[in-house]
XYZ file of C-alpha atoms in Angstrom:
710
model
C -25.430 22.465 27.982
C -28.071 24.750 29.475
C -30.775 25.758 26.998
C -29.478 23.498 24.242
C -32.027 21.270 22.524
C -30.839 17.704 22.134
C -31.797 15.883 18.945
C -32.744 12.206 19.146
C -31.357 9.699 16.650
C -30.149 6.103 16.489
C -27.266 4.093 15.044
C -27.896 1.137 12.743
C -26.163 -1.942 14.190
C -27.808 -4.320 11.737
C -25.569 -3.259 8.829
C -22.530 -3.689 11.103
C -23.699 -7.199 12.038
C -24.117 -8.167 8.371
C -20.709 -6.836 7.335
C -19.173 -8.506 10.403
C -20.779 -11.848 9.549
C -19.599 -11.517 5.940
C -16.084 -10.808 7.256
C -16.133 -14.062 9.223
C -17.616 -16.232 6.448
C -15.385 -14.959 3.638
C -12.382 -14.919 5.970
C -12.732 -18.643 6.659
C -13.213 -19.320 2.931
C -10.177 -17.240 1.942
C -7.958 -18.850 4.570
C -9.097 -22.363 3.611
C -8.292 -21.682 -0.050
C -4.913 -20.312 1.081
C -4.111 -23.502 3.007
C -5.085 -25.580 -0.051
C -2.892 -23.435 -2.329
C 0.017 -23.727 0.142
C -0.424 -27.515 0.141
C -0.367 -27.598 -3.675
C 3.153 -26.145 -3.608
C 4.587 -29.324 -2.063
C 1.879 -31.838 -3.056
C 0.892 -31.423 -6.728
C -1.910 -33.987 -6.271
C -3.720 -31.337 -4.207
C -4.492 -29.549 -7.495
C -7.298 -32.137 -7.687
C -6.866 -33.013 -11.354
C -9.090 -30.391 -12.976
C -8.474 -26.912 -14.433
C -10.644 -25.086 -11.881
C -8.648 -25.949 -8.760
C -5.073 -25.628 -10.040
C -2.718 -23.328 -8.128
C -2.692 -20.793 -10.968
C -6.436 -20.268 -10.613
C -6.756 -20.660 -6.838
C -4.008 -18.173 -5.996
C -5.889 -15.094 -7.319
C -9.083 -16.461 -5.741
C -7.255 -16.631 -2.395
C -5.824 -13.100 -2.677
C -9.170 -11.613 -3.743
C -11.073 -13.488 -1.015
C -8.687 -12.390 1.720
C -8.155 -8.793 0.553
C -11.549 -7.744 -0.758
C -13.890 -10.176 1.009
C -12.301 -10.673 4.450
C -10.433 -7.384 4.904
C -12.900 -5.375 2.781
C -15.953 -6.434 4.784
C -14.003 -5.825 8.003
C -13.283 -2.246 6.889
C -16.952 -1.640 6.129
C -18.117 -3.157 9.430
C -15.625 -0.977 11.301
C -16.534 2.193 9.399
C -20.313 1.702 9.681
C -19.959 1.314 13.456
C -17.387 4.019 14.199
C -18.259 6.795 11.759
C -21.831 7.513 12.960
C -20.656 7.559 16.575
C -17.760 9.892 15.812
C -20.054 12.287 13.930
C -23.114 11.907 16.179
C -25.270 11.123 13.164
C -26.614 7.927 11.600
C -25.314 7.017 8.168
C -26.769 9.392 5.592
C -28.787 6.864 3.610
C -29.779 3.400 4.852
C -30.666 2.231 1.353
C -27.150 3.110 0.164
C -25.715 1.126 3.076
C -27.643 -1.976 2.016
C -26.899 -1.418 -1.668
C -23.244 -1.299 -0.640
C -23.541 -4.524 1.359
C -25.371 -6.641 -1.223
C -23.426 -5.121 -4.125
C -20.099 -5.976 -2.467
C -21.159 -9.551 -1.727
C -22.335 -9.963 -5.345
C -18.917 -8.754 -6.550
C -17.173 -11.292 -4.306
C -19.483 -14.049 -5.530
C -18.706 -13.106 -9.135
C -14.986 -13.455 -8.311
C -15.625 -16.895 -6.813
C -17.280 -17.926 -10.093
C -15.079 -16.234 -12.705
C -11.550 -16.750 -11.337
C -11.681 -20.587 -11.222
C -13.109 -20.454 -14.765
C -9.979 -18.600 -15.910
C -11.815 -15.343 -16.652
C -9.088 -12.968 -15.504
C -7.128 -9.892 -16.563
C -4.079 -11.341 -14.696
C -3.307 -7.974 -13.027
C -2.181 -8.435 -9.431
C -5.053 -7.591 -7.000
C -7.128 -6.476 -10.017
C -7.772 -9.772 -11.788
C -11.523 -9.334 -12.256
C -12.782 -8.619 -15.750
C -14.284 -5.351 -16.958
C -18.016 -5.803 -16.107
C -17.061 -6.599 -12.503
C -14.620 -3.656 -12.482
C -17.508 -1.348 -13.369
C -19.628 -2.870 -10.589
C -16.783 -2.321 -8.105
C -16.565 1.352 -9.096
C -20.348 1.845 -8.705
C -20.528 0.160 -5.288
C -17.397 1.964 -4.058
C -18.826 5.347 -5.084
C -22.055 4.493 -3.230
C -19.954 3.825 -0.095
C -18.132 7.147 -0.516
C -21.322 9.099 -1.149
C -22.804 7.673 2.041
C -19.693 8.699 4.001
C -19.633 12.235 2.632
C -23.396 12.619 3.122
C -22.986 11.603 6.754
C -20.149 14.112 7.171
C -22.295 16.918 5.804
C -25.193 16.210 8.214
C -22.968 15.558 11.249
C -23.555 17.010 14.704
C -19.883 16.932 15.720
C -17.905 20.022 14.718
C -14.538 18.416 13.936
C -13.573 15.255 12.099
C -11.635 12.811 14.253
C -8.377 11.313 12.882
C -10.005 7.958 11.991
C -12.268 9.761 9.515
C -9.303 11.409 7.786
C -8.018 7.943 6.949
C -11.455 6.716 5.827
C -11.773 9.667 3.417
C -8.271 9.295 1.980
C -8.874 5.570 1.468
C -12.129 6.174 -0.402
C -10.705 8.799 -2.748
C -7.444 7.007 -3.504
C -8.911 3.548 -4.108
C -11.414 5.101 -6.524
C -8.617 6.808 -8.499
C -6.385 3.717 -8.487
C -9.121 1.301 -9.487
C -10.478 3.388 -12.352
C -7.129 4.166 -13.995
C -5.614 0.695 -13.556
C -8.744 -1.002 -14.898
C -8.922 0.947 -18.168
C -9.288 -1.651 -20.904
C -10.953 -2.259 -24.253
C -13.484 -5.114 -24.173
C -13.366 -7.925 -26.717
C -16.438 -9.655 -25.320
C -18.414 -9.756 -22.077
C -15.626 -11.473 -20.149
C -12.528 -10.666 -22.190
C -10.648 -7.389 -22.539
C -7.173 -6.060 -23.286
C -5.422 -3.476 -21.113
C -5.317 0.126 -22.326
C -1.602 0.079 -21.474
C 1.148 -2.149 -22.879
C 4.460 -3.491 -21.598
C 6.458 -1.034 -19.499
C 3.568 1.435 -19.170
C 1.235 -1.349 -18.062
C 3.801 -2.532 -15.502
C 4.168 0.962 -14.018
C 0.407 1.617 -13.846
C -0.217 -1.862 -12.406
C 2.334 -1.465 -9.605
C 1.253 2.126 -8.954
C -2.106 0.458 -8.328
C -0.769 -2.754 -6.745
C 1.471 -1.040 -4.205
C -1.150 1.555 -3.322
C -3.944 -0.995 -3.094
C -1.859 -2.352 -0.218
C -1.439 1.221 1.037
C -5.005 2.488 0.737
C -7.040 -0.698 1.163
C -4.934 -2.731 3.588
C -3.216 0.090 5.469
C -4.917 3.502 5.679
C -8.460 2.276 6.458
C -6.997 -0.028 9.105
C -5.077 2.882 10.589
C -8.442 4.627 10.830
C -9.851 1.563 12.604
C -6.809 1.506 14.904
C -7.346 5.149 15.847
C -10.951 4.368 16.872
C -10.922 0.858 18.340
C -7.538 0.889 20.136
C -8.358 3.924 22.334
C -11.847 2.470 22.923
C -10.515 -0.934 23.992
C -7.761 0.584 26.151
C -10.011 3.371 27.490
C -7.198 5.834 26.794
C -7.019 8.896 24.498
C -4.803 8.803 21.421
C -1.223 9.546 22.477
C -0.602 12.557 20.214
C -3.006 14.585 18.089
C -0.162 16.462 16.345
C 1.701 13.232 15.595
C -1.465 11.918 13.954
C -1.541 15.003 11.690
C 2.075 14.487 10.586
C 1.440 10.736 10.245
C -1.625 11.207 8.047
C -0.463 13.845 5.553
C 3.073 12.534 5.107
C 1.819 8.954 4.707
C -0.761 9.632 2.005
C 1.596 11.939 0.083
C 4.678 9.676 0.166
C 2.983 6.285 -0.238
C 1.710 6.980 -3.740
C 5.240 7.441 -5.150
C 6.638 4.111 -3.988
C 5.101 1.717 -6.576
C 8.182 1.447 -8.846
C 10.122 -0.360 -6.097
C 8.280 -3.497 -7.296
C 10.067 -3.136 -10.645
C 13.720 -2.624 -9.713
C 16.293 -3.933 -12.211
C 13.527 -4.434 -14.790
C 12.978 -2.649 -18.111
C 11.309 0.260 -16.280
C 13.164 3.573 -16.910
C 15.883 4.182 -14.329
C 14.494 7.575 -13.234
C 11.202 5.941 -12.208
C 13.059 3.242 -10.260
C 15.086 5.894 -8.412
C 11.940 7.817 -7.455
C 10.359 4.605 -6.183
C 13.374 3.793 -4.010
C 13.733 7.314 -2.603
C 10.112 7.627 -1.529
C 10.005 4.044 -0.225
C 12.873 4.794 2.153
C 11.089 7.961 3.297
C 7.975 5.908 4.073
C 9.452 4.431 7.211
C 9.070 7.754 9.091
C 5.286 8.265 8.746
C 4.625 4.529 9.025
C 6.466 4.244 12.296
C 4.862 7.495 13.439
C 1.529 5.669 13.224
C 2.869 2.593 15.016
C 4.348 4.690 17.831
C 1.114 6.665 18.190
C -0.797 3.396 18.491
C 1.510 1.700 20.986
C 1.926 4.813 23.157
C -1.848 5.134 23.348
C -1.564 2.087 25.634
C 0.538 4.034 28.158
C -0.879 3.278 31.579
C -2.921 0.364 30.200
C -0.262 -2.312 29.732
C -1.597 -4.193 32.756
C -4.820 -4.698 30.753
C -2.905 -6.246 27.850
C -2.032 -9.230 30.048
C -5.679 -10.111 30.640
C -7.646 -8.615 27.720
C -7.463 -10.663 24.485
C -8.760 -7.680 22.468
C -5.704 -5.641 23.458
C -3.395 -8.629 22.924
C -4.530 -8.867 19.309
C -4.198 -5.107 18.870
C -0.650 -4.937 20.244
C 0.549 -7.717 17.927
C -1.334 -6.124 15.010
C 0.326 -2.733 15.475
C 3.705 -4.408 16.010
C 3.258 -6.427 12.789
C 2.412 -3.167 11.018
C 5.673 -1.692 12.292
C 7.645 -4.762 11.186
C 6.077 -4.832 7.720
C 6.604 -1.099 7.207
C 10.246 -1.424 8.210
C 10.722 -4.379 5.883
C 9.053 -2.609 2.930
C 11.605 0.235 2.713
C 14.372 -2.321 3.340
C 13.195 -4.425 0.375
C 13.095 -1.316 -1.817
C 16.863 -0.810 -1.489
C 18.348 -2.064 -4.751
C 21.033 -4.192 -3.113
C 18.427 -5.944 -0.919
C 15.899 -6.161 -3.745
C 18.470 -7.941 -5.921
C 18.459 -10.735 -3.333
C 14.798 -10.783 -2.334
C 12.815 -10.166 -5.528
C 11.153 -13.242 -7.104
C 11.815 -15.221 -3.887
C 9.588 -16.262 -0.985
C 10.826 -13.270 1.033
C 8.122 -11.186 -0.675
C 5.503 -13.803 0.257
C 6.647 -13.687 3.900
C 6.595 -9.876 3.886
C 3.048 -9.720 2.530
C 1.778 -12.240 5.067
C 3.364 -10.489 8.059
C 1.159 -7.554 7.063
C -1.865 -9.614 6.044
C -1.967 -12.123 8.903
C -0.508 -9.877 11.597
C -1.754 -6.367 10.852
C -5.011 -6.932 8.965
C -5.992 -10.290 10.446
C -5.249 -9.564 14.091
C -6.761 -6.055 14.029
C -9.903 -7.529 12.437
C -10.100 -10.243 15.117
C -9.678 -7.669 17.898
C -12.386 -5.476 16.385
C -14.830 -8.385 16.115
C -14.122 -9.487 19.710
C -14.825 -5.899 20.837
C -17.932 -5.342 18.662
C -19.858 -8.553 19.278
C -20.393 -8.113 23.056
C -21.260 -4.426 22.493
C -23.935 -5.134 19.865
C -25.423 -8.094 21.745
C -25.235 -6.313 25.138
C -23.397 -9.148 26.833
C -19.913 -10.330 27.778
C -17.578 -12.315 25.544
C -18.524 -15.996 25.898
C -14.990 -17.216 26.632
C -11.860 -15.177 27.301
C -9.943 -18.458 27.489
C -10.973 -19.419 23.931
C -10.023 -15.921 22.701
C -6.583 -16.322 24.294
C -6.256 -19.751 22.659
C -7.094 -18.117 19.333
C -4.454 -15.462 19.977
C -1.670 -17.985 20.577
C -2.720 -20.225 17.690
C -2.747 -17.186 15.397
C 0.621 -15.956 16.640
C 2.218 -19.385 16.207
C 0.587 -19.625 12.784
C 2.248 -16.376 11.703
C 5.643 -17.570 12.956
C 5.327 -20.982 11.299
C 4.292 -19.224 8.097
C 6.858 -16.440 7.898
C 10.070 -17.934 9.298
C 10.220 -20.896 6.859
C 9.566 -18.456 4.008
C 12.580 -16.362 5.028
C 14.729 -19.513 5.082
C 13.336 -20.532 1.676
C 14.052 -17.056 0.277
C 17.692 -17.043 1.355
C 18.110 -20.571 -0.020
C 16.599 -19.539 -3.349
C 18.683 -16.397 -3.754
C 21.972 -17.990 -2.721
C 21.499 -21.030 -4.963
C 20.321 -18.993 -7.962
C 23.358 -16.716 -7.740
C 26.031 -19.298 -6.849
C 28.901 -19.884 -9.315
C 31.304 -22.819 -9.167
C 35.103 -22.801 -9.449
C 34.895 -23.129 -13.240
C 32.874 -19.903 -13.491
C 29.647 -21.732 -14.334
C 26.397 -21.745 -12.385
C 26.735 -24.097 -9.416
C 23.045 -25.053 -9.692
C 22.147 -24.688 -13.389
C 18.920 -26.668 -13.016
C 16.213 -24.530 -11.424
C 14.655 -27.631 -9.871
C 17.666 -28.139 -7.607
C 16.513 -25.084 -5.650
C 12.854 -26.107 -5.636
C 13.600 -29.526 -4.130
C 15.635 -27.947 -1.317
C 12.801 -25.710 -0.086
C 9.942 -28.248 -0.118
C 10.216 -28.757 3.699
C 9.810 -24.996 4.146
C 6.621 -25.108 2.050
C 5.290 -27.859 4.317
C 5.939 -25.753 7.414
C 4.266 -22.759 5.764
C 1.106 -24.801 5.143
C 1.181 -25.956 8.788
C 1.376 -22.305 9.876
C -1.628 -21.478 7.713
C -3.534 -24.382 9.260
C -2.781 -23.102 12.769
C -3.994 -19.631 11.813
C -7.194 -21.045 10.278
C -7.803 -23.180 13.395
C -7.652 -20.062 15.546
C -10.174 -18.300 13.286
C -12.561 -21.269 13.587
C -12.335 -21.040 17.385
C -13.187 -17.318 17.102
C -16.311 -18.118 15.073
C -17.511 -20.530 17.766
C -16.777 -17.953 20.467
C -18.660 -15.182 18.662
C -21.662 -17.414 17.904
C -21.912 -18.390 21.585
C -21.472 -14.722 22.581
C -24.381 -13.713 20.342
C -26.517 -16.568 21.688
C -25.986 -15.384 25.269
C -27.121 -11.823 24.577
C -29.841 -9.804 22.863
C -28.995 -8.000 19.632
C -29.550 -4.247 19.688
C -30.559 -3.406 16.125
C -30.914 0.339 16.713
C -28.838 2.110 19.363
C -30.386 5.400 20.540
C -28.313 8.514 21.163
C -28.795 12.251 21.410
C -26.697 15.337 20.682
C -27.232 19.045 19.978
C -27.446 20.149 16.349
C -24.244 21.418 14.790
C -23.998 25.082 15.681
C -22.922 27.636 13.117
C -19.187 28.149 13.469
C -18.015 31.503 14.755
C -14.435 32.207 13.557
C -12.012 32.758 16.391
C -8.476 34.064 16.442
C -5.774 31.581 17.229
C -7.648 28.503 16.015
C -5.175 25.771 15.065
C -5.000 25.547 11.246
C -5.720 21.822 11.099
C -8.740 22.179 13.372
C -10.137 24.599 10.826
C -9.630 22.014 8.039
C -11.390 19.372 10.142
C -14.569 21.458 10.055
C -14.618 21.374 6.241
C -15.002 17.771 5.019
C -15.298 18.615 1.315
C -12.266 20.911 1.421
C -10.363 18.268 3.406
C -11.249 15.584 0.822
C -10.068 17.814 -2.033
C -6.732 18.425 -0.273
C -6.258 14.688 0.314
C -7.032 14.042 -3.375
C -4.395 16.570 -4.471
C -1.856 14.989 -2.098
C -2.348 11.508 -3.576
C -2.476 12.648 -7.213
C 0.902 14.391 -7.320
C 3.080 11.274 -7.190
C 1.014 9.358 -9.730
C 0.985 12.250 -12.193
C 4.766 12.793 -11.952
C 5.601 9.110 -12.481
C 2.967 7.897 -14.921
C 2.366 10.737 -17.406
C 6.016 11.008 -18.609
C 6.189 7.208 -18.971
C 3.056 7.244 -21.133
C 3.910 10.306 -23.237
C 7.718 10.467 -23.580
C 8.618 7.889 -26.246
C 12.280 7.652 -25.233
C 11.172 5.906 -22.022
C 10.391 2.788 -24.090
C 12.966 2.420 -26.911
C 11.451 0.340 -29.705
C 13.161 -2.643 -31.352
C 12.515 -3.016 -35.085
C 12.590 -6.829 -35.016
C 9.776 -7.066 -32.422
C 6.536 -7.963 -34.184
C 2.943 -8.457 -32.987
C 1.828 -11.905 -31.888
C 0.393 -14.179 -34.572
C -3.291 -15.096 -34.066
C -2.396 -18.536 -32.652
C 0.265 -17.054 -30.354
C -2.285 -14.514 -29.121
C -4.689 -17.359 -28.318
C -1.913 -19.220 -26.524
C -1.017 -16.110 -24.522
C -4.635 -15.729 -23.424
C -4.600 -19.392 -22.359
C -1.391 -18.766 -20.374
C -3.183 -15.841 -18.665
C -6.368 -17.839 -17.997
C -4.389 -20.578 -16.234
C -2.511 -18.141 -14.003
C 0.949 -19.194 -15.217
C 2.225 -15.699 -14.340
C 1.755 -16.592 -10.670
C 4.754 -18.981 -10.819
C 6.786 -17.882 -13.861
C 8.321 -14.475 -14.521
C 9.023 -13.049 -17.976
C 11.673 -10.530 -16.996
C 15.381 -11.370 -17.025
C 17.266 -8.849 -14.899
C 20.760 -7.659 -15.916
C 22.603 -9.950 -13.482
C 25.222 -12.430 -14.654
C 23.469 -15.199 -12.706
C 20.256 -14.556 -14.665
C 21.761 -14.074 -18.122
C 23.807 -17.272 -17.661
C 20.690 -19.179 -16.671
C 18.073 -17.685 -18.979
C 19.785 -15.700 -21.744
C 20.027 -12.035 -22.788
C 18.487 -9.637 -20.281
C 15.031 -8.253 -21.109
C 14.583 -4.959 -23.006
C 11.685 -2.488 -22.725
C 11.072 -2.619 -26.479
C 10.300 -6.338 -26.382
C 7.043 -5.771 -24.524
C 5.367 -3.122 -26.671
C 2.597 -5.526 -27.762
C 2.093 -7.180 -24.355
C -1.384 -6.372 -23.068
C -1.279 -7.061 -20.166
C 2.396 -7.288 -19.195
C 3.380 -10.653 -17.674
C 6.643 -9.894 -15.866
C 5.467 -11.722 -12.741
C 6.570 -11.191 -9.148
C 7.499 -14.695 -7.956
C 9.590 -17.545 -9.401
C 8.193 -20.822 -8.169
C 9.321 -22.025 -11.594
C 11.992 -20.645 -13.953
C 11.745 -17.425 -15.963
C 10.236 -18.026 -19.408
C 11.171 -14.877 -21.317
C 13.735 -16.699 -23.477
C 12.150 -20.157 -23.485
C 11.202 -19.930 -27.183
C 13.188 -22.461 -29.255
C 14.955 -23.880 -26.201
C 12.986 -27.137 -26.258
C 11.178 -28.987 -29.077
C 7.378 -28.823 -29.302
C 7.139 -32.419 -28.081
C 8.964 -31.476 -24.858
C 6.334 -28.820 -24.094
C 3.563 -31.306 -24.917
C 4.836 -33.948 -22.488
C 5.736 -31.307 -19.887
C 2.155 -30.019 -19.813
C 0.667 -33.534 -19.690
C 2.909 -34.544 -16.741
C 5.667 -32.116 -15.714
C 7.525 -34.753 -13.700
C 8.252 -36.875 -16.784
C 10.375 -34.052 -18.200
C 11.428 -32.352 -14.941
C 11.708 -34.918 -12.089
C 10.763 -33.318 -8.782
C 8.716 -30.515 -10.367
C 5.905 -29.068 -8.250
C 3.932 -27.874 -11.281
C 0.431 -29.352 -11.647
C -0.245 -31.518 -14.735
C -2.551 -30.150 -17.451
C -3.545 -33.295 -19.415
C -6.913 -31.799 -20.418
C -5.132 -29.304 -22.662
C -4.424 -32.127 -25.127
C -8.149 -32.794 -25.603
C -9.893 -29.481 -24.775
C -10.977 -27.843 -28.034
C -10.221 -24.111 -28.098
C -12.839 -21.775 -29.533
C -11.107 -19.629 -32.167
C -14.282 -17.894 -33.363
C -13.374 -14.739 -31.397
C -9.938 -14.245 -32.963
C -11.262 -11.650 -35.407
C -12.689 -9.596 -32.529
C -9.386 -9.883 -30.636
C -7.401 -8.666 -33.664
C -9.790 -5.704 -34.141
C -9.464 -4.771 -30.458
C -5.673 -4.911 -30.667
C -5.760 -2.736 -33.805
C -7.853 -0.154 -31.927
C -5.181 -0.176 -29.209
C -2.482 0.574 -31.782
C -1.071 -2.872 -32.603
C 0.000 -2.659 -36.294
C -1.843 -5.612 -37.797
C -2.591 -4.993 -41.532
C -5.949 -3.465 -42.403
C -8.589 -6.160 -42.822
C -6.391 -8.735 -41.074
C -9.211 -9.622 -38.655
C -10.901 -11.498 -41.506
C -7.743 -13.348 -42.566
C -6.423 -14.120 -39.089
C -8.253 -17.429 -38.781
C -6.497 -18.780 -41.896
C -3.054 -17.881 -40.503
C -4.036 -19.402 -37.176
C -5.024 -22.701 -38.800
C -1.845 -22.806 -40.890
C 0.412 -22.312 -37.858
C -1.583 -24.892 -35.888
C -1.250 -27.421 -38.721
C 2.527 -26.854 -38.802
C 2.817 -27.517 -35.063
C 0.637 -30.633 -35.317
C 2.771 -31.943 -38.181
C 5.940 -31.394 -36.127
C 4.436 -33.169 -33.133
C 3.376 -36.092 -35.330
C 6.985 -36.553 -36.430
C 7.856 -36.904 -32.734
C 5.175 -39.551 -32.257
C 2.531 -37.253 -30.747
C -0.983 -37.206 -32.230
C -3.081 -34.150 -31.421
C -5.865 -32.138 -33.069
C -4.894 -28.666 -34.384
C -7.586 -26.783 -32.441
C -6.680 -28.160 -29.007
C -5.465 -25.848 -26.259
C -2.010 -27.417 -26.131
C -1.248 -26.381 -29.719
C -2.010 -22.688 -29.006
C 0.034 -22.760 -25.796
C 3.033 -24.331 -27.578
C 2.837 -21.614 -30.254
C 3.021 -18.910 -27.553
C 5.818 -20.521 -25.546
C 7.931 -21.067 -28.658
C 7.574 -17.389 -29.546
C 8.880 -16.046 -26.233
C 12.199 -14.233 -26.504
C 12.794 -15.038 -30.177
C 12.361 -11.492 -31.493
C 15.867 -10.230 -30.723
C 18.357 -13.111 -30.635
C 18.757 -16.849 -30.207
C 18.975 -18.032 -26.639
C 22.365 -19.307 -25.552
C 21.571 -19.888 -21.884
C 21.968 -23.122 -20.005
C 18.791 -25.130 -19.509
C 16.947 -24.084 -16.343
């Protein structure tokens, strides 16, 4: 513009390179752990005979590595590249950028150390203990402050659609993480949730569902809105569709969490809200998919030859498939079939491998040549990666759908005599082992493709010269002169703080309406007078159950279906969980439900089952835990645990923290004496004794179990 002074500045590519490299390194690690965990589900020997590499401990390590390390670093790489260019301003504070980078990697490293050690809260996607939770909050706020600072000193008048999604993601993840992580510490790496039972379940899945929404979805939609038009060299199809897509998505998504808890002890009104809003979600979700795919209008000829666009098309399509399947799974009649089966695993991985993985790969393939000022080393290798990845997704998901239908049909089948046709849970497990093998093969294909990408990107970097600082120039942001007829949303886009406040209000409404009544209205959780707090030894056993990740394979929630009450016993009541911190309802049945297992088998059965599951359950896929019979459990912290529970409202008698150890020893001695009568010699302070105490307690508070043996 004539007479306008252009300001000189530069973009920092180094931080993008570091986050991109971290994405690649942690991605390979997360995928490798995933392939190992998938192998463990048909080859128990792959648990490697020690407590640190069992499926129960590797599964949360895999989910954390893939979600927060692979996808998380990809988000940050994408944001640190796109945001400065969209705002014509470098990131506000370079030191904050590097604090964010090293802080995030330290958090991931702490997860790699603590999760295999069994230091976990057991909450899905939020397993890390309280000191790490605090670190996550600090680093996340630093990221947000840097974003908002950059917005304030921008040279571009309006915020582009990608930035709307970045802002909403920052605000919502902060709210979700802080409220879901509220807990009372017992020690440096042990805490108990501030919520119990039904309330804990609702808060956890308000977080769990929306972690998928605002960590795996909305920031990636922001990346899609930047990198897809860039790669296709086409403008976004519809600005107004993006407005409807954004506001309806962030408002509706937050309500949908209860669909993870259908037919459970959650109050019916909360389940209904979850279903209603989940069904509504399909409209804004598909609005985003359509906006992405139609951006390619006139560029489909490029898709045939450009691997970046190939990855993007499949990514956006996978997003559309997953967001159609989500509302479908939230319908109660479909959920009754799919919940606790491998259908949920397939659904998650269509989104994870297809949407998040493929969009990340496309972004990296686009960024690396740009930052090294060269061409991609090998288009042929990138195409090979694309087909390996696509086949990997198919080999992963399709067998899981077959496994899910097999599970549901066999679990619910009744014979001519009106009895369960397959009363032994293992009959189902044995049938789906071939599907588990195919799933692991699919994961291996996907990992192989990622390894090829790493080679391709390394060779690309070697052939070019890295541009650490990229110079640019733009006029300073002029003072806005109000004009009549300005579109209302354009006015909002000039006010980043106002826009952020509006987005915060939009995401808070659903959470407030669902969670506050559940926490405050006592009739939502009817109490049962016979339900009593856990004894000290049972509490220790429960913590051991949590540390070993047993909740990853066993549910503790019997739904009110005849097939489940016949198999497991009386359906589960909300009042039974009032002392459960955290709740352990589970979301997948690789093994049978355990909510009524107390008293079903003798102590000696549990002892031998933990030492070698296949001696008691031929064909079982559960890993053996022989070390539990010799590992001495430290009971010195039981007083602190009792005091913490008392502070949280558990009605232990006053001063019981000092007497708890005596009760613990007495119960342990009784179990040891009973085992001795069965020919089993074991010390009273071993882990197995505490675990037996907990398992024998389950479901015994309301009535004796009359179910058939699973």
